[in-house]
Coordinates of C-alpha atoms in Angstrom, one line a residue:
M3 CA -0.1 0.0 -0.3
R4 CA 1.3 3.8 -0.9
G5 CA 2.7 5.1 2.0
R6 CA 2.9 2.3 4.2
P7 CA 6.3 1.1 5.7
S8 CA 7.8 -2.1 4.9
L9 CA 8.0 -5.2 7.3
K10 CA 11.9 -4.5 7.6
Q11 CA 10.8 -0.9 8.5
L12 CA 8.1 -2.0 10.9
L13 CA 11.0 -3.7 12.8
A14 CA 13.4 -1.0 12.7
L15 CA 10.5 1.4 14.0
E16 CA 9.8 -0.8 16.6
L17 CA 13.4 -1.2 17.7
N18 CA 13.9 2.8 17.5
R19 CA 10.6 2.7 19.6
Q20 CA 11.9 0.9 22.4
I21 CA 14.9 3.4 22.1
T22 CA 12.9 6.3 22.1
K23 CA 10.8 4.9 25.3
E24 CA 14.2 4.8 27.1
M25 CA 15.3 8.3 25.9
E26 CA 12.2 9.5 27.5
Q27 CA 12.9 7.9 30.8
K28 CA 16.5 8.8 31.1
H29 CA 16.3 12.1 28.9
P30 CA 19.9 12.5 28.6
L31 CA 20.8 16.3 27.7
H32 CA 22.8 16.2 24.1
Q33 CA 22.0 19.3 22.9
I34 CA 20.9 22.9 24.2
F35 CA 20.0 25.7 21.9
W36 CA 20.9 29.1 22.9
E37 CA 18.5 31.9 21.2
S38 CA 20.8 34.9 21.7
T39 CA 19.2 37.3 19.7
L40 CA 15.8 38.3 17.7
R41 CA 17.8 40.8 15.8
C42 CA 18.5 39.7 12.1
N43 CA 19.8 41.7 9.1
M44 CA 17.0 39.6 6.7
K45 CA 13.5 39.6 6.6
C46 CA 12.7 35.7 5.8
R47 CA 9.2 34.7 4.4
H48 CA 9.2 31.9 6.6
C49 CA 10.6 33.1 10.0
G50 CA 8.7 31.7 13.0
S51 CA 10.3 34.4 15.2
D52 CA 9.4 37.6 13.0
C53 CA 12.7 38.6 13.8
K54 CA 13.9 42.4 12.7
S55 CA 17.0 44.3 12.3
S56 CA 15.9 46.2 16.1
S57 CA 14.4 43.9 18.2
I58 CA 12.1 44.8 20.9
Q59 CA 13.3 42.0 23.3
P60 CA 17.2 43.1 24.2
D61 CA 19.7 40.4 23.2
M62 CA 20.2 38.2 26.7
P63 CA 23.7 38.9 28.7
F64 CA 25.8 36.2 27.5
E65 CA 26.7 36.0 31.5
D66 CA 23.0 34.8 32.2
F67 CA 23.5 32.0 30.1
R68 CA 26.9 31.3 31.4
K69 CA 25.3 30.7 34.5
V70 CA 23.0 27.8 33.1
L71 CA 26.3 26.5 31.3
L72 CA 27.9 26.3 34.6
R73 CA 24.8 24.6 36.5
I74 CA 24.8 22.3 33.5
K75 CA 28.8 21.5 33.9
E76 CA 28.3 20.7 37.8
C77 CA 25.9 17.6 37.1
Y78 CA 26.8 16.7 33.4
D79 CA 29.7 15.9 31.3
S80 CA 29.7 19.3 29.0
H81 CA 31.8 17.5 26.5
K82 CA 28.9 15.4 25.6
I83 CA 26.3 18.7 25.2
M84 CA 26.3 20.6 22.2
V85 CA 25.5 24.2 22.3
I86 CA 23.7 25.5 19.3
I87 CA 23.4 29.3 19.0
S88 CA 20.6 30.8 17.2
G89 CA 18.7 33.8 16.5
G90 CA 17.7 36.1 15.0
E91 CA 21.0 36.1 13.1
P92 CA 23.9 35.3 15.8
L93 CA 26.3 37.3 14.2
M94 CA 24.4 40.6 15.1
R95 CA 25.8 40.4 18.5
D96 CA 29.2 42.5 18.5
D97 CA 30.3 39.8 21.2
L98 CA 29.2 36.8 19.5
L99 CA 33.0 35.4 19.1
Q100 CA 33.9 36.0 22.8
C101 CA 30.2 34.3 23.7
G102 CA 31.7 31.3 21.7
R103 CA 35.2 31.4 23.0
A104 CA 33.7 31.6 26.3
I105 CA 31.8 28.4 25.7
Y106 CA 34.7 26.7 24.4
D107 CA 36.7 27.3 27.5
L108 CA 33.6 25.8 29.6
E109 CA 34.7 22.6 27.6
F110 CA 31.1 22.7 25.9
P111 CA 31.3 22.1 21.9
W112 CA 29.5 24.9 20.4
G113 CA 27.7 25.7 16.6
M114 CA 25.8 28.4 15.0
V115 CA 23.3 28.6 12.2
S116 CA 23.7 31.6 10.2
N117 CA 22.2 33.3 6.8
G118 CA 25.8 33.8 5.6
R119 CA 25.0 37.6 4.9
L120 CA 28.0 38.3 7.5
M121 CA 30.1 35.0 7.0
T122 CA 33.3 37.1 4.9
P123 CA 36.4 34.9 5.0
K124 CA 37.9 37.2 7.9
K125 CA 34.4 36.6 10.0
I126 CA 34.8 32.7 9.1
D127 CA 38.7 32.4 10.4
E128 CA 37.5 34.4 13.7
V129 CA 34.6 32.2 14.2
L130 CA 36.8 29.0 13.7
R131 CA 39.4 30.4 16.0
A132 CA 36.9 30.8 18.6
G133 CA 36.6 26.9 18.7
A134 CA 33.3 26.7 16.6
H135 CA 32.6 22.5 15.9
S136 CA 29.8 23.0 13.6
L137 CA 28.4 25.8 11.3
T138 CA 25.2 25.9 9.4
I139 CA 24.1 27.9 6.7
S140 CA 21.2 28.6 4.9
L141 CA 21.1 28.5 1.2
D142 CA 17.6 28.4 -0.2
G143 CA 18.1 27.6 -3.9
F144 CA 19.5 30.0 -7.1
E145 CA 20.2 33.9 -6.4
Q146 CA 16.8 34.8 -7.5
D147 CA 14.9 32.1 -5.3
H148 CA 17.3 32.8 -2.4
N149 CA 16.8 36.3 -2.1
W150 CA 13.2 36.2 -2.5
M151 CA 13.3 33.9 0.2
R152 CA 15.3 35.6 2.7
G153 CA 14.0 39.3 1.7
S154 CA 17.5 40.3 0.4
N155 CA 18.8 41.8 -2.6
D156 CA 22.4 40.3 -2.1
G157 CA 22.4 37.5 0.5
F158 CA 23.2 34.7 -1.9
I159 CA 26.5 36.0 -3.0
Y160 CA 27.6 36.2 0.9
A161 CA 25.9 32.7 1.7
S162 CA 27.2 31.0 -1.4
K163 CA 30.9 32.5 -0.8
A164 CA 30.4 31.1 2.9
V165 CA 29.9 27.7 1.7
E166 CA 32.4 27.3 -0.5
I167 CA 35.1 28.3 2.0
L168 CA 33.3 26.1 4.8
A169 CA 32.9 23.4 2.5
K170 CA 36.6 22.8 2.0
E171 CA 37.7 23.5 5.7
P172 CA 38.3 20.2 7.5
S173 CA 38.2 21.4 11.0
I174 CA 34.5 21.8 11.5
K175 CA 31.3 19.9 10.8
F176 CA 29.6 21.9 8.3
D177 CA 26.1 21.6 6.3
V178 CA 23.7 23.6 4.1
V179 CA 20.2 24.0 5.2
T180 CA 17.6 24.7 2.2
C181 CA 13.9 25.7 2.7
V182 CA 12.0 23.7 -0.3
N183 CA 9.2 25.8 -1.7
N184 CA 7.0 26.1 -4.6
R185 CA 9.5 28.6 -6.2
N186 CA 12.8 26.1 -5.7
Y187 CA 11.3 22.8 -5.7
K188 CA 11.3 22.8 -9.7
Y189 CA 15.6 23.4 -9.4
L190 CA 16.5 20.7 -6.9
E191 CA 18.4 18.5 -9.1
Q192 CA 20.2 21.3 -10.8
F193 CA 21.2 23.1 -7.2
K194 CA 21.8 19.6 -6.1
E195 CA 24.8 19.9 -8.7
Y196 CA 25.5 23.6 -8.0
L197 CA 26.3 22.3 -4.2
I198 CA 28.5 19.7 -5.2
S199 CA 30.3 22.1 -7.5
L200 CA 31.0 23.9 -4.2
G201 CA 32.6 20.9 -2.5
L202 CA 29.4 20.6 -0.2
K203 CA 29.3 17.3 1.5
K204 CA 26.5 17.7 3.7
W205 CA 22.9 19.0 3.0
R206 CA 19.5 19.2 4.9
L207 CA 16.3 20.1 3.0
F208 CA 13.2 20.6 5.0
T209 CA 9.4 21.9 4.2
I210 CA 8.3 24.9 5.8
F211 CA 5.4 24.6 8.3
P212 CA 2.9 27.2 8.7
V213 CA 3.6 29.4 12.0
G214 CA 4.7 32.8 12.1
R215 CA 5.3 34.4 8.8
A216 CA 4.7 31.6 6.8
A217 CA 1.2 31.1 8.4
H218 CA -0.7 33.0 5.5
D219 CA 2.1 32.1 2.4
P220 CA 1.0 29.6 0.2
E221 CA 3.8 30.3 -2.2
L222 CA 5.9 28.7 0.6
Q223 CA 3.9 25.3 0.9
L224 CA 4.3 22.1 -1.6
S225 CA 1.4 20.4 -2.6
K226 CA 1.2 16.5 -1.8
E227 CA 2.1 15.4 -5.1
D228 CA 5.5 18.1 -4.4
F229 CA 6.0 16.4 -1.4
R230 CA 6.4 12.9 -1.9
G231 CA 8.3 13.9 -5.1
L232 CA 10.9 15.8 -2.5
M233 CA 11.0 12.2 -0.5
E234 CA 11.6 10.6 -3.8
F235 CA 14.7 12.8 -4.6
I236 CA 16.4 12.7 -1.7
R237 CA 16.4 9.2 -1.6
K238 CA 17.6 9.0 -5.1
T239 CA 20.4 11.6 -4.1
R240 CA 21.5 9.3 -1.2
K241 CA 21.4 6.1 -3.1
E242 CA 24.0 8.3 -5.6
G243 CA 26.2 8.8 -3.2
R244 CA 27.6 12.1 -4.1
I245 CA 26.3 14.1 -1.4
S246 CA 24.9 13.5 1.5
A247 CA 21.1 14.8 1.5
S248 CA 18.9 14.4 4.3
Y249 CA 15.5 15.3 5.2
G250 CA 14.3 17.3 8.6
C251 CA 13.4 15.5 11.6
E252 CA 10.1 17.1 11.2
G253 CA 7.8 14.2 11.2
F254 CA 6.9 10.1 10.3
L255 CA 7.2 9.8 6.7
G256 CA 5.6 6.2 6.5
E257 CA 7.4 4.2 3.6
F258 CA 10.3 6.8 3.5
E259 CA 11.3 6.3 7.1
G260 CA 15.3 5.0 7.0
D261 CA 15.4 6.1 3.3
V262 CA 15.8 9.6 3.4
R263 CA 17.8 10.6 6.9
D264 CA 20.4 9.0 8.6
H265 CA 18.0 8.1 11.6
L266 CA 14.3 7.0 11.9
Y267 CA 11.8 9.3 13.0
S268 CA 11.9 10.5 16.7
C269 CA 11.2 14.0 17.9
Q270 CA 13.9 14.3 20.6
A271 CA 12.6 18.0 21.8
G272 CA 12.8 17.5 25.7
L273 CA 13.7 13.9 25.5
S274 CA 17.6 15.2 24.6
V275 CA 17.1 18.9 23.1
A276 CA 16.7 21.9 25.5
S277 CA 16.7 25.4 24.6
V278 CA 17.0 29.0 26.8
L279 CA 14.8 31.6 24.3
I280 CA 15.8 35.1 24.6
D281 CA 13.6 36.1 27.4
G282 CA 15.1 32.8 29.9
S283 CA 12.3 30.6 29.3
I284 CA 13.1 27.1 29.3
S285 CA 11.8 25.1 26.6
A286 CA 13.1 22.5 23.9
C287 CA 13.6 22.6 20.4
G288 CA 14.2 25.9 19.4
S289 CA 11.4 25.5 16.2
I290 CA 8.9 25.3 18.6
R291 CA 6.9 28.2 19.0
A292 CA 3.7 27.5 20.9
D293 CA 4.2 28.0 24.7
Y294 CA 5.2 24.9 26.2
H295 CA 8.0 26.5 28.0
Q296 CA 8.5 24.7 31.4
G297 CA 10.3 27.0 33.0
N298 CA 12.5 30.1 33.2
I299 CA 16.3 30.5 34.2
Y300 CA 15.5 33.7 35.9
Q301 CA 12.9 32.1 38.7
D302 CA 14.3 28.2 38.1
D303 CA 17.4 26.3 38.4
F304 CA 17.9 24.6 35.2
I305 CA 18.8 21.3 36.2
D306 CA 15.7 20.8 38.4
V307 CA 13.3 21.9 35.2
W308 CA 15.2 19.4 33.3
E309 CA 15.3 16.2 35.5
N310 CA 11.9 17.0 36.8
R311 CA 9.3 18.5 34.1
F312 CA 9.0 18.5 30.6
K313 CA 6.1 15.9 31.0
P314 CA 4.4 16.9 28.1
Y315 CA 7.6 16.3 25.9
R316 CA 8.0 12.9 27.8
D317 CA 4.7 11.3 28.0
R318 CA 2.9 12.4 24.4
S319 CA -0.4 10.3 25.1
W320 CA -2.0 13.4 25.4
M321 CA -1.5 13.9 21.7
K322 CA -3.5 10.8 20.8
K323 CA -7.0 12.6 19.9
D324 CA -8.5 13.9 16.8
Q325 CA -6.8 12.6 13.5
C326 CA -3.7 11.0 15.6
G327 CA -6.4 9.3 17.9
K328 CA -7.4 7.0 15.0
C329 CA -4.1 6.6 13.4
K330 CA -2.8 3.5 13.5
W331 CA 0.7 4.9 13.3
F332 CA 0.6 6.5 16.7
R333 CA 2.8 4.2 17.8
Y334 CA 5.8 4.9 16.1
C335 CA 5.1 9.0 15.4
Q336 CA 3.8 9.9 19.0
G337 CA 1.8 13.0 17.3
N338 CA 4.5 14.3 15.2
G339 CA 7.0 16.9 16.4
M340 CA 6.4 19.3 18.9
H341 CA 7.1 22.0 17.1
L342 CA 3.7 21.5 15.0
R343 CA 1.2 21.4 17.9
D344 CA -0.5 25.2 18.4
D345 CA -1.0 26.3 22.0
Q346 CA -4.1 24.3 22.6
G347 CA -2.4 21.1 21.4
N348 CA -3.8 20.9 18.1
L349 CA -2.1 19.4 15.2
I350 CA -0.8 22.0 12.7
L351 CA 0.6 19.7 9.8
C352 CA 1.1 15.9 9.4
H353 CA 3.5 14.4 7.1
Y354 CA 2.4 11.1 6.8
E355 CA -1.1 12.5 5.8
R356 CA 0.4 14.4 3.0
L357 CA 1.7 11.4 1.5

């Protein structure tokens, strides 16, 4: 049946389900996002944070986040916890490199997601010397499509140059992330060849969920047919082996599980992933925009929150309602990613249904 996993996939999904259950119980912290700023030098059509060049919400002082890291270091092995600096555009912070170096000196590996506009060769060298372990650059197609997506006249030039430099840098884990939409979908094959020509080894593709600015922009949403076509494209690209392409960790993909990602689906938000948001809120994956905050660093102890709260993330039986309540794949999907739920717990988008 179209969309249904094979017997081999079902066996793998069952094993993955047991691993996820163990993660729910032990919840080892592996990754923490720091929303360091809401300022941005672009006006991306899909932005979930509604970032602007000047934000009403001031940047979080690094010292406030540093206290969180010191507390984490008291209880866990810092070498095993990746700190991802996010935004906004992190490089809008004048002290970003000092922050990165301080995180490195605390013995946490750190990385950053950037739109690439400020990633000059000089800045890249400075980021590397600050001890960055990983970098991700957003590149959403060829020049016209990328600049349309990012609300910029020159973003493509800077981002593509940064990709060319970083793709050849052996000291850092590097990938490109691409938001697939109605405009760039038809050029994915040509864009893949372009990325390979730049020397890129790892490429993440994801589709845009209707939250923030993307909620009322139909140009950003793929049809069901094109969404399936994207999965076929990724599967074919992975079989070719010329570039490691993968779909984002957004949702359960039925027959494509195990074929389009390096892992089977599970939402790690609140299981191994936490975040500290710009206002101090303690949450999980940075993509979550609904209010599933579990505390605040200015009132609560981070370790206490991580160890003793996060119930909505670690027991997702509450999601088994409406269309999820009748779905036979809930056993493996567990109601989709937390970023696909609104404040009332309603499902915004189902990837399996689209397939």
